[in-house]
PDB file of C-alpha atoms in Angstrom:
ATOM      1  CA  UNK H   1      -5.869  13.166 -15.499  1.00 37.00           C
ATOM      2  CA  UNK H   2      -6.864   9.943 -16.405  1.00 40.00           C
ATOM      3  CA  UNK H   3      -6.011   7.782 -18.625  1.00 42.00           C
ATOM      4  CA  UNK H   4      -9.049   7.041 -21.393  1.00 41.00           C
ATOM      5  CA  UNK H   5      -8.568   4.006 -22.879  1.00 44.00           C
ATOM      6  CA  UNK H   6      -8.596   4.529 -26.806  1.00 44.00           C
ATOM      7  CA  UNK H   7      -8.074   1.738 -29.603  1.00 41.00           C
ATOM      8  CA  UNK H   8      -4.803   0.568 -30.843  1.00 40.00           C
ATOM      9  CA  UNK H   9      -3.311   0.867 -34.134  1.00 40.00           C
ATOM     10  CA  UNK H  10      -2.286  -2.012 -34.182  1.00 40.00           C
ATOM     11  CA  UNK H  11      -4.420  -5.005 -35.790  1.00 43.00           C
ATOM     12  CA  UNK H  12      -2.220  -7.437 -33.539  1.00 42.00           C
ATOM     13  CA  UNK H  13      -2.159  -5.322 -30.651  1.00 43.00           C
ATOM     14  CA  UNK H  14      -5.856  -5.475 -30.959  1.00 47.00           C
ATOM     15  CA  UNK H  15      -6.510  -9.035 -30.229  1.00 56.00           C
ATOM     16  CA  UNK H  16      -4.290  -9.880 -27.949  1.00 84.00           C
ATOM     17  CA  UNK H  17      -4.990 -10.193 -24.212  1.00 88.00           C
ATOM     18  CA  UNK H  18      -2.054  -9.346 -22.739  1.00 90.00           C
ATOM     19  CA  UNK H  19      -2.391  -5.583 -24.795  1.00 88.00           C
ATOM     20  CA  UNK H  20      -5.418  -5.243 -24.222  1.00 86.00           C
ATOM     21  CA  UNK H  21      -5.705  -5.427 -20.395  1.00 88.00           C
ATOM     22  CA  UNK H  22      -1.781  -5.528 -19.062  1.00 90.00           C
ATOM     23  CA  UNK H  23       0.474  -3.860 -22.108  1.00 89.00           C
ATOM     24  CA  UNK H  24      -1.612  -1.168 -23.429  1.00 85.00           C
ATOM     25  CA  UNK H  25      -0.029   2.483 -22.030  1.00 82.00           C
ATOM     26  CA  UNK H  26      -3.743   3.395 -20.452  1.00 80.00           C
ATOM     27  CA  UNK H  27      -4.120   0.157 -18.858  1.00 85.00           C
ATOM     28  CA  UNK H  28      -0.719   0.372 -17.325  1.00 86.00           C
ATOM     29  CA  UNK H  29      -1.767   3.616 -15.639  1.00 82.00           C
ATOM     30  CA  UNK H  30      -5.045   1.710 -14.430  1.00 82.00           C
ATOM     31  CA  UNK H  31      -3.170  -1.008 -12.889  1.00 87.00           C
ATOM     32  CA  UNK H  32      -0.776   1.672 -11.268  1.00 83.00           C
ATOM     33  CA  UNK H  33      -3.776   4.135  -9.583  1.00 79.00           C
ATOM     34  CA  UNK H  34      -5.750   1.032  -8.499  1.00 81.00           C
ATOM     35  CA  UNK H  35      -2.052  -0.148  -6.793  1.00 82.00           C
ATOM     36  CA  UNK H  36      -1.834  -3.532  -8.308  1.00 88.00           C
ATOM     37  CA  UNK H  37       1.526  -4.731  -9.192  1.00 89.00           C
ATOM     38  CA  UNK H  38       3.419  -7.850 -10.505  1.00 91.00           C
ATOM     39  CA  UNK H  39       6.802  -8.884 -11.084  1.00 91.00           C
ATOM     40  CA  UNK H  40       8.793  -8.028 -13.896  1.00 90.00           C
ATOM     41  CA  UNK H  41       8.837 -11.274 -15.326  1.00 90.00           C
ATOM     42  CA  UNK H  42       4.927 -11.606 -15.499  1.00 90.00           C
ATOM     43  CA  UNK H  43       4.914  -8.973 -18.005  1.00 88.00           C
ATOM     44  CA  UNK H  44       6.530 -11.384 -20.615  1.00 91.00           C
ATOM     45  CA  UNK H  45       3.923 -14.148 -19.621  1.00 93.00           C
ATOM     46  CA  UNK H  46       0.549 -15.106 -21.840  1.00 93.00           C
ATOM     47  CA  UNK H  47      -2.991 -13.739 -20.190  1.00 91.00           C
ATOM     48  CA  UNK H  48      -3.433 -16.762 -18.392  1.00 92.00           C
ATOM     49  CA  UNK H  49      -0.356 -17.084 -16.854  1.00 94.00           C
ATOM     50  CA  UNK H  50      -0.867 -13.863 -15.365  1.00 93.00           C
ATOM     51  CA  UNK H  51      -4.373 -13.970 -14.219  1.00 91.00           C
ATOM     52  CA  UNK H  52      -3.082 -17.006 -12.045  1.00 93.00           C
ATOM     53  CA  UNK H  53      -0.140 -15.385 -10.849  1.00 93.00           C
ATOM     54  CA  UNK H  54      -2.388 -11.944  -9.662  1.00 91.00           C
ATOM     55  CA  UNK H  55      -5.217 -14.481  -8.219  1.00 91.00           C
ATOM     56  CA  UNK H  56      -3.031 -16.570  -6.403  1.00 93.00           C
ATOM     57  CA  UNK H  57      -1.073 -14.033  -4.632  1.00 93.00           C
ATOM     58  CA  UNK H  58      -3.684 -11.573  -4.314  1.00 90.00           C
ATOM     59  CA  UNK H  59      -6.263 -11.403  -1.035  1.00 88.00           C
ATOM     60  CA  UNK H  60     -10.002 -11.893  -1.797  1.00 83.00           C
ATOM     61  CA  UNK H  61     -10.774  -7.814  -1.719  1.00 78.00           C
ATOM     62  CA  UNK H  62      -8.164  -7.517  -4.359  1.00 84.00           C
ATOM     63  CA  UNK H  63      -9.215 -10.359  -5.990  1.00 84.00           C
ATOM     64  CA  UNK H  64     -12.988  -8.543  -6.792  1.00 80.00           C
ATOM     65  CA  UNK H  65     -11.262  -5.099  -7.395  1.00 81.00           C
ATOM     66  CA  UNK H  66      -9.384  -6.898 -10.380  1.00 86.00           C
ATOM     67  CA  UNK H  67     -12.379  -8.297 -11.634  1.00 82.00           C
ATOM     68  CA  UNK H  68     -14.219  -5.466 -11.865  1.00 77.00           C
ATOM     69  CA  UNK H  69     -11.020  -3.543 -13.554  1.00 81.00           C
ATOM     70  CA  UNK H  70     -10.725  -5.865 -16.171  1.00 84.00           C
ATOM     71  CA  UNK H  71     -14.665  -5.752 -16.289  1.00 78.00           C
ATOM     72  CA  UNK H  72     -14.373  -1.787 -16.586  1.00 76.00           C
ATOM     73  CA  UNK H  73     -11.812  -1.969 -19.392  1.00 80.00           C
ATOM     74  CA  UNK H  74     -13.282  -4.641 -21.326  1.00 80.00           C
ATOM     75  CA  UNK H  75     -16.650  -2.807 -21.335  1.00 73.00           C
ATOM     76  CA  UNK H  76     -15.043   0.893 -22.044  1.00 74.00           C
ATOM     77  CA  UNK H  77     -12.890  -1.074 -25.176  1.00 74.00           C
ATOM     78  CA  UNK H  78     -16.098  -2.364 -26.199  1.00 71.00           C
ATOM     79  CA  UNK H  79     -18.080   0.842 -26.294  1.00 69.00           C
ATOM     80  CA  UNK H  80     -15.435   2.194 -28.435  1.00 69.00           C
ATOM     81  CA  UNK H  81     -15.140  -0.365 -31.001  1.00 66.00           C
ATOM     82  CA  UNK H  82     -19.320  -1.158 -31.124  1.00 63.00           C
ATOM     83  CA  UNK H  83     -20.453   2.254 -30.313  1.00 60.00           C
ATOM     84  CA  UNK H  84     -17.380   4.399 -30.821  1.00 59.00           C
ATOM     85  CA  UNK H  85     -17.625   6.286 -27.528  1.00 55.00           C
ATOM     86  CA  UNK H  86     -14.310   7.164 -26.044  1.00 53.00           C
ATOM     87  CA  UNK H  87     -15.200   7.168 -21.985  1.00 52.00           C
ATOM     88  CA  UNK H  88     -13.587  10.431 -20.991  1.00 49.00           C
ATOM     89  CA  UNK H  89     -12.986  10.993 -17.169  1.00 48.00           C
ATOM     90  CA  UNK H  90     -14.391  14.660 -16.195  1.00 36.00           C
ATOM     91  CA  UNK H  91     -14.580  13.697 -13.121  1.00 39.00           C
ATOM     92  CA  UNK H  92     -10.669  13.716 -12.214  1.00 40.00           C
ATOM     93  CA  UNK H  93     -10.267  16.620 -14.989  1.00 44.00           C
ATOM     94  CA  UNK H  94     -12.802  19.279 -13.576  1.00 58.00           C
ATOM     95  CA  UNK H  95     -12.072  17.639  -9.866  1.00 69.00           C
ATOM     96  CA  UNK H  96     -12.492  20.115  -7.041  1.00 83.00           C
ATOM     97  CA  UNK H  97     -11.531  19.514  -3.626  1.00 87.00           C
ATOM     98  CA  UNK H  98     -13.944  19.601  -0.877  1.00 92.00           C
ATOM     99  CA  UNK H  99     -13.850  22.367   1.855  1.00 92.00           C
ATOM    100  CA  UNK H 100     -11.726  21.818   5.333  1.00 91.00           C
ATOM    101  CA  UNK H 101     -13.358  19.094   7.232  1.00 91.00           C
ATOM    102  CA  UNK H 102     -15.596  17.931   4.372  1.00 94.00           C
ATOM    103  CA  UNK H 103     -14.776  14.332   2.200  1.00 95.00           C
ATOM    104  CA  UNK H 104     -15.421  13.966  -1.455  1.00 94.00           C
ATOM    105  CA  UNK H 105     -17.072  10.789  -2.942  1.00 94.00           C
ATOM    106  CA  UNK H 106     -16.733  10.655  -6.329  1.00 89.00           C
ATOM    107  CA  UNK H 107     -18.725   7.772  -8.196  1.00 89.00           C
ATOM    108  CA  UNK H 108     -19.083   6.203 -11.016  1.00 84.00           C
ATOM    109  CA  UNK H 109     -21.235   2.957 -12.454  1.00 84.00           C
ATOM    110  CA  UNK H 110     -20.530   0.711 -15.409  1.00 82.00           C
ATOM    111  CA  UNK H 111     -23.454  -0.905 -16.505  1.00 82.00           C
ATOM    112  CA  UNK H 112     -23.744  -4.068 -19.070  1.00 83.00           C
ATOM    113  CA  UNK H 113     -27.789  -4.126 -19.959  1.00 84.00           C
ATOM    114  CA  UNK H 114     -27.644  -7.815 -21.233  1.00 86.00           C
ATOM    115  CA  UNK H 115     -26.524  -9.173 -18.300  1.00 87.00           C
ATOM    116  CA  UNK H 116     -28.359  -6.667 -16.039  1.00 90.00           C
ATOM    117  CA  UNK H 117     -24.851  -6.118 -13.806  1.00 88.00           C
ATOM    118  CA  UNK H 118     -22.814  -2.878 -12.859  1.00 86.00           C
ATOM    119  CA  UNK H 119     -19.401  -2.468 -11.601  1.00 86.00           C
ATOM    120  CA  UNK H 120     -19.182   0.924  -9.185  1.00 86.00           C
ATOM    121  CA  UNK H 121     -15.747   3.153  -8.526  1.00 86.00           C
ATOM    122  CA  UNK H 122     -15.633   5.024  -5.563  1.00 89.00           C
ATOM    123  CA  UNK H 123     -13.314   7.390  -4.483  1.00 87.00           C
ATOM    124  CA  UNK H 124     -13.173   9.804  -1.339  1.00 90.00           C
ATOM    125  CA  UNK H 125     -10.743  12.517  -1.243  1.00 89.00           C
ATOM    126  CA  UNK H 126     -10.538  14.706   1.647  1.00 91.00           C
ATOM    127  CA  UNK H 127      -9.775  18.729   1.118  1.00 91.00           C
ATOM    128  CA  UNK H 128      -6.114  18.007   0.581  1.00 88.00           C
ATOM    129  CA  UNK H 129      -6.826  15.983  -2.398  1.00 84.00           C
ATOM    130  CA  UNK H 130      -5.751  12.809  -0.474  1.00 84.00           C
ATOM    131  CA  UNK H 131      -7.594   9.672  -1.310  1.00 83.00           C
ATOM    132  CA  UNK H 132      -8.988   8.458   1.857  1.00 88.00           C
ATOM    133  CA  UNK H 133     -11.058   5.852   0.730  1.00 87.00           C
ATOM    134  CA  UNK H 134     -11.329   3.792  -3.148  1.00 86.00           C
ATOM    135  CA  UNK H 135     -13.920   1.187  -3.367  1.00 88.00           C
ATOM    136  CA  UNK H 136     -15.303  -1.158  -6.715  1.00 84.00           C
ATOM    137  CA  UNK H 137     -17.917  -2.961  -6.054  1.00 87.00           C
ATOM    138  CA  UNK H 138     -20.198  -5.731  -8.660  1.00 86.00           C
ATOM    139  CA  UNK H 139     -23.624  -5.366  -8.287  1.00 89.00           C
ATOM    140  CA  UNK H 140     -26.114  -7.918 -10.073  1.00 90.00           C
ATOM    141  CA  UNK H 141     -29.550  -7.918 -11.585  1.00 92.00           C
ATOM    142  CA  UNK H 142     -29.589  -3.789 -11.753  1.00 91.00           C
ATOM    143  CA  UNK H 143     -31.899  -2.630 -14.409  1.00 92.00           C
ATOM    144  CA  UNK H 144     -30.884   0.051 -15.894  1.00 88.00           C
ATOM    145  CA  UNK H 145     -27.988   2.759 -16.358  1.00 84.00           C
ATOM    146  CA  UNK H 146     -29.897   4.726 -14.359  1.00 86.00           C
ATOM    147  CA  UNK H 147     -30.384   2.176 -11.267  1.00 89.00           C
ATOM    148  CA  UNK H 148     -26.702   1.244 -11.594  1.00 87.00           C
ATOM    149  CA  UNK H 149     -25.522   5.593 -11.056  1.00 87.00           C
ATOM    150  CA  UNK H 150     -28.449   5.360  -8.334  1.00 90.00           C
ATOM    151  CA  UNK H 151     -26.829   2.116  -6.287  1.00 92.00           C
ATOM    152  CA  UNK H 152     -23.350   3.582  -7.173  1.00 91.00           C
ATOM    153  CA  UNK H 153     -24.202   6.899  -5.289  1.00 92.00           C
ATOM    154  CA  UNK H 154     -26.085   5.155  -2.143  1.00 93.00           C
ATOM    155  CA  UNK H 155     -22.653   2.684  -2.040  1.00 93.00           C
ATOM    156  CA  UNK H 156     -20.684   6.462  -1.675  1.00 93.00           C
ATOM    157  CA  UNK H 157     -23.388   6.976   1.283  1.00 94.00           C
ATOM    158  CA  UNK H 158     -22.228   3.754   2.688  1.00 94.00           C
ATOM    159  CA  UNK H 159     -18.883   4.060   2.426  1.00 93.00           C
ATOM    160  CA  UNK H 160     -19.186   7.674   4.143  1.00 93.00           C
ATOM    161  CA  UNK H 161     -20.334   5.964   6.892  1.00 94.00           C
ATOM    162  CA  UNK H 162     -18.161   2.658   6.909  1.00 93.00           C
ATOM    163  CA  UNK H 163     -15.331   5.387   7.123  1.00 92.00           C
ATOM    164  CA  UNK H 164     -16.735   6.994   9.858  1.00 94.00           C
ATOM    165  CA  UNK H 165     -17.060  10.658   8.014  1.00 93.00           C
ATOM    166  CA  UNK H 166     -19.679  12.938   9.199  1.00 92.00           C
ATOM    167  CA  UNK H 167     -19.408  15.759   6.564  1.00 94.00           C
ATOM    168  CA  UNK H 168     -19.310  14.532   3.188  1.00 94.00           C
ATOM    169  CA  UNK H 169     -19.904  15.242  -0.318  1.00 94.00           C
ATOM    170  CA  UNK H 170     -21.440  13.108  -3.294  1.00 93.00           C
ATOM    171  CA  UNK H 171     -20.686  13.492  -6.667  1.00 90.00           C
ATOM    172  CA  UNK H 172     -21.265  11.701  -9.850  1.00 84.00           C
ATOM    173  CA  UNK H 173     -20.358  12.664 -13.590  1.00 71.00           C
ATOM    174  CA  UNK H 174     -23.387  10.371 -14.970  1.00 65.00           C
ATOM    175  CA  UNK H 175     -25.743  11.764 -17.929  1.00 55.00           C
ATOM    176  CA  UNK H 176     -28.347   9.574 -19.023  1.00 50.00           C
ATOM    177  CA  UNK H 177     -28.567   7.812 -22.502  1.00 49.00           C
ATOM    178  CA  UNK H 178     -30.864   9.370 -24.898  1.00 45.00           C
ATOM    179  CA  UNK H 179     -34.349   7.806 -24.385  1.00 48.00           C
ATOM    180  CA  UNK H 180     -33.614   6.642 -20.472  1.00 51.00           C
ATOM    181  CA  UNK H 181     -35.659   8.059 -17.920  1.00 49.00           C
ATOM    182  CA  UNK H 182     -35.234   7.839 -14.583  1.00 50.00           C
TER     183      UNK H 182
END
């Protein structure tokens, strides 16, 4: 399952940086599905000091997939505390595999209306449950929830095909917002 990302007790805990996307349990588990590591020693350091250690000794791809994590939990810890939504994952909890020969594409969007931008997760696991393909991707001036689930789902075509897979299945846990229509 994963992790949802729920508020602190913790008034300090709650403005710092470092808790919020490094120390914090559920972010830890974040950090260790998307495969991004650091030395011990950078989990003592302040936010800055370990932004620049993960940029500087991280490629370009990883670069944008960090980004777009920190993007993902920022935006998930502010829909709790402004909207209080708790983003639960269904997708990994009610997960099933695809038949022999058949990939699974599971996406998802993020999308922040005021600065008309989406961050996309996509995952393919084959029918073994093995991940065979995990892709984020920042998309700007999208217009809506909706457009962002839509781009998010024709990224899982693309990445179907980047990979080469001729049998594969889509599938996205989206519901719309009350009042947005498609």
């Amino acid at each position: 399952m994963e992790p949802t990302l729920q508020q602190s007790t913790s008034k300090q805990e709650d403005e710092s940086l470092e808790h919020a996307f490094r120390d914090c349990q559920a972010v830890k588990e974040i950090w260790s599905m998307l495969d991004i590591s650091w030395p011990t020693e950078m989990s003592c350091a302040s936010y800055k000091q370990w932004m620049d250690w993960l940029f500087m000794n991280s490629s370009s791809d990883l670069c944008r997939t960090i980004i777009c994590a920190i993007w993902v939990i920022w935006s998930d810890k502010n829909k709790q505390v402004h909207e209080r939504k708790i983003r639960q994952n269904i997708d990994t909890t009610r997960w099933r595999p695809p038949e022999r020969s058949f990939v699974k594409i599971n996406f998802d969007a993020t999308f922040q209306g005021h600065l008309l931008k989406s961050c996309l997760r996509l995952e393919g696991r084959d029918s073994e449950g093995q991940i065979v393909g995990m892709r984020m991707i920042l998309n700007d001036h999208v217009p809506s929830s909706f457009a962002g689930e839509v781009i998010a789902c024709l990224q899982g075509v693309q990445m179907g095909l980047d990979l080469g897979f001729q049998r594969v299945i889509l599938e996205g846990d989206s519901l719309l917002p009350d009042g947005e229509n498609p």
